[in-house]
Amino acid sequence: MRINKKNLKWWQKTIVYEAYPSSFQDTDGDGIGNLKGITMHLDYLKSFGVGAIWLTPVYASPMKDNGYDISDYYAINPTYGSMEDMEELIAEAKKRGIRIVMDMVFNHTSDKNAWFTESASSRDNAKADWYIWRDAKEDGSAPNNWGGIFGGSVWTWCETRQQYYLHTFGDFQPDLNWENPEVRRALYDVANFWLDKGVGGFRLDAVTYIKKPKELADGPVNPFMGYASVHDMTANTEGILDFLHEFRSMAVEGHDIFAVGEANGVSSDELDKWVGEKGVFDMLFEFSHVNVQFDGPQNWCQTRPWKLTDLKKAFFDSQKATENTGWYPIFLENHDQPRSVNHFLPADAENQAAAKALGMLATTLRGTPFIYQGEELGMTNVQRQSIEDYDDVLSINQYEIALNKGFTKEEALACVMEYSRDNARTPMQWDASENAGFSAGRPWLGVNPNFKTVNAALQENDESSVLNWYRSLYRLREEYSLLIDGDFGELFSDSEEIFAYTRENDNQKAIILINFTGKNVSYDAQQVFDAQPALFSGKSCVAGSLEPYQAVCYIKDKG
Ligand code: BGC
């Protein structure tokens, strides 16, 4: 599909903000953020152009994976508030032109979901076939050698049924059986319930795993994991798109919403089947740029050095892949990733100029920016002294795996610390008061000790802050439509210092230059001949050179 530039949809023109409700704002002092806390800050979000808020799961849940283990899709987690609070959030957001996007966790539920409890109760109940059950092998061992994304076997034994159930993630997250039409219908009903509440879109969690191959056969063992990776064995199994077309027709088509899929395992040559006019989603999150330092998805503690050209290649490939097909969701962070300043500019993560450099990238590539909470303040990773300070189930499991592999405690902690999902999950830093203004009670996860210098209140009144830079970037997008509808072009592809590209429509051309180093760098000034700096960070803007981490957007009219 050729994108219709004149007639872009609302979600192609706006900025999406990902809110992690537990850590956004607590209004009742229990130390856990809640829905009222999000409603309270809607004007703040509007101030840098947010037109949609993706809420990570807010449904009833035992919270073993922070809501990605849903016990009731039709209820709000009481620690987050009530259904009335949710309706209030949707209504107050709507008044400000902001839509609420729900996270649909449809690959699995919690083991405390009534669907699972019933399914597990016998082999012949009404929901007996709603999950993936298999007999043990003759020797009593698990049906195959697959290992899960959170470590360990994907199979857990159920005494009552005398069978194993399959779980791609934790043992508390049993996978639903999408082959069963009743299951699919139940999930579409969930989506429609939320559409009736007035939500503006869906993010489909872990969606490439919903279809399993017919034979659940053993696979090649990944020596590091000691299992065959469930990702390798099941991601993007043939036939998955039939399910997703059905989902689209039952829960997306006919509604003015967007659907974005979390699509680990979809390659760019298959993209046109997944997105765009013939596809099943409007956008797909793919991970090549955030995995730039990993050799494979499971080798989390075996990183390799990466160069700027590797990162640029990942982005440039995605930009090209979505040139004519679908639309790109630009993200540098999310609730599963380290903070982007640490990830991409580790030498100067605390430097506000570094956060601004990444802000330029996040908002001027071609696509819809997805900004993760705190990214607009330049929030950073957190250092912890011990594994006891971690909440994330994945980090805790990874620590154990590293110890079993012979790493010392210090080494295991170092592995976990750099990429732990908890880095992104520390409470929002609103001001310099106790607990960063996040909660009057003890936060469920310790605040990052740098909150006295990195916080929204401080940045509010500082013209040169990261927050005000995001506001400027938003105004830039509003003023120059080519930053939304313009084509993308590579510039200085071989440079290991400058991340540069162009955006171009019929009337104008933008040249975006971002210095990814902490030193002054120069470039061929001819590139910006005739153009005016529309926005720049740093002290001054001189054609042909960039200050450390300086980001500049030049614009020129076409003759
Ligand atoms: C979510 C994770 C979650 C996992 C299992 C994802 O990819 O983003 O936070 O742990 O799915 O639901």
XYZ file of C-alpha atoms in Angstrom, residues 21 73 77 133 135 150 180 225 240 257 270 353 355 361 391 399 417 423 449 456 461 466 514 517-518 552:
26
model
C 0.491 2.660 35.706
C -10.163 -9.047 31.444
C -7.031 -4.145 39.211
C -2.551 -29.558 27.729
C 0.295 -35.938 28.584
C 11.525 -16.365 31.368
C -10.307 -23.492 19.852
C 19.465 -22.086 27.881
C -1.066 -17.355 12.498
C -8.695 2.940 16.207
C 6.931 -10.647 5.503
C 22.174 16.872 25.778
C 18.540 12.799 26.084
C 15.532 10.797 16.700
C 10.970 -6.892 41.438
C 20.193 -13.834 37.969
C 21.557 -4.529 36.159
C 15.439 0.154 34.935
C 18.266 8.328 43.619
C 9.531 17.291 35.925
C 10.698 26.147 34.503
C 14.716 17.938 28.165
C 22.432 14.206 15.470
C 29.423 11.585 20.454
C 30.530 13.732 23.366
C 19.709 20.000 14.542
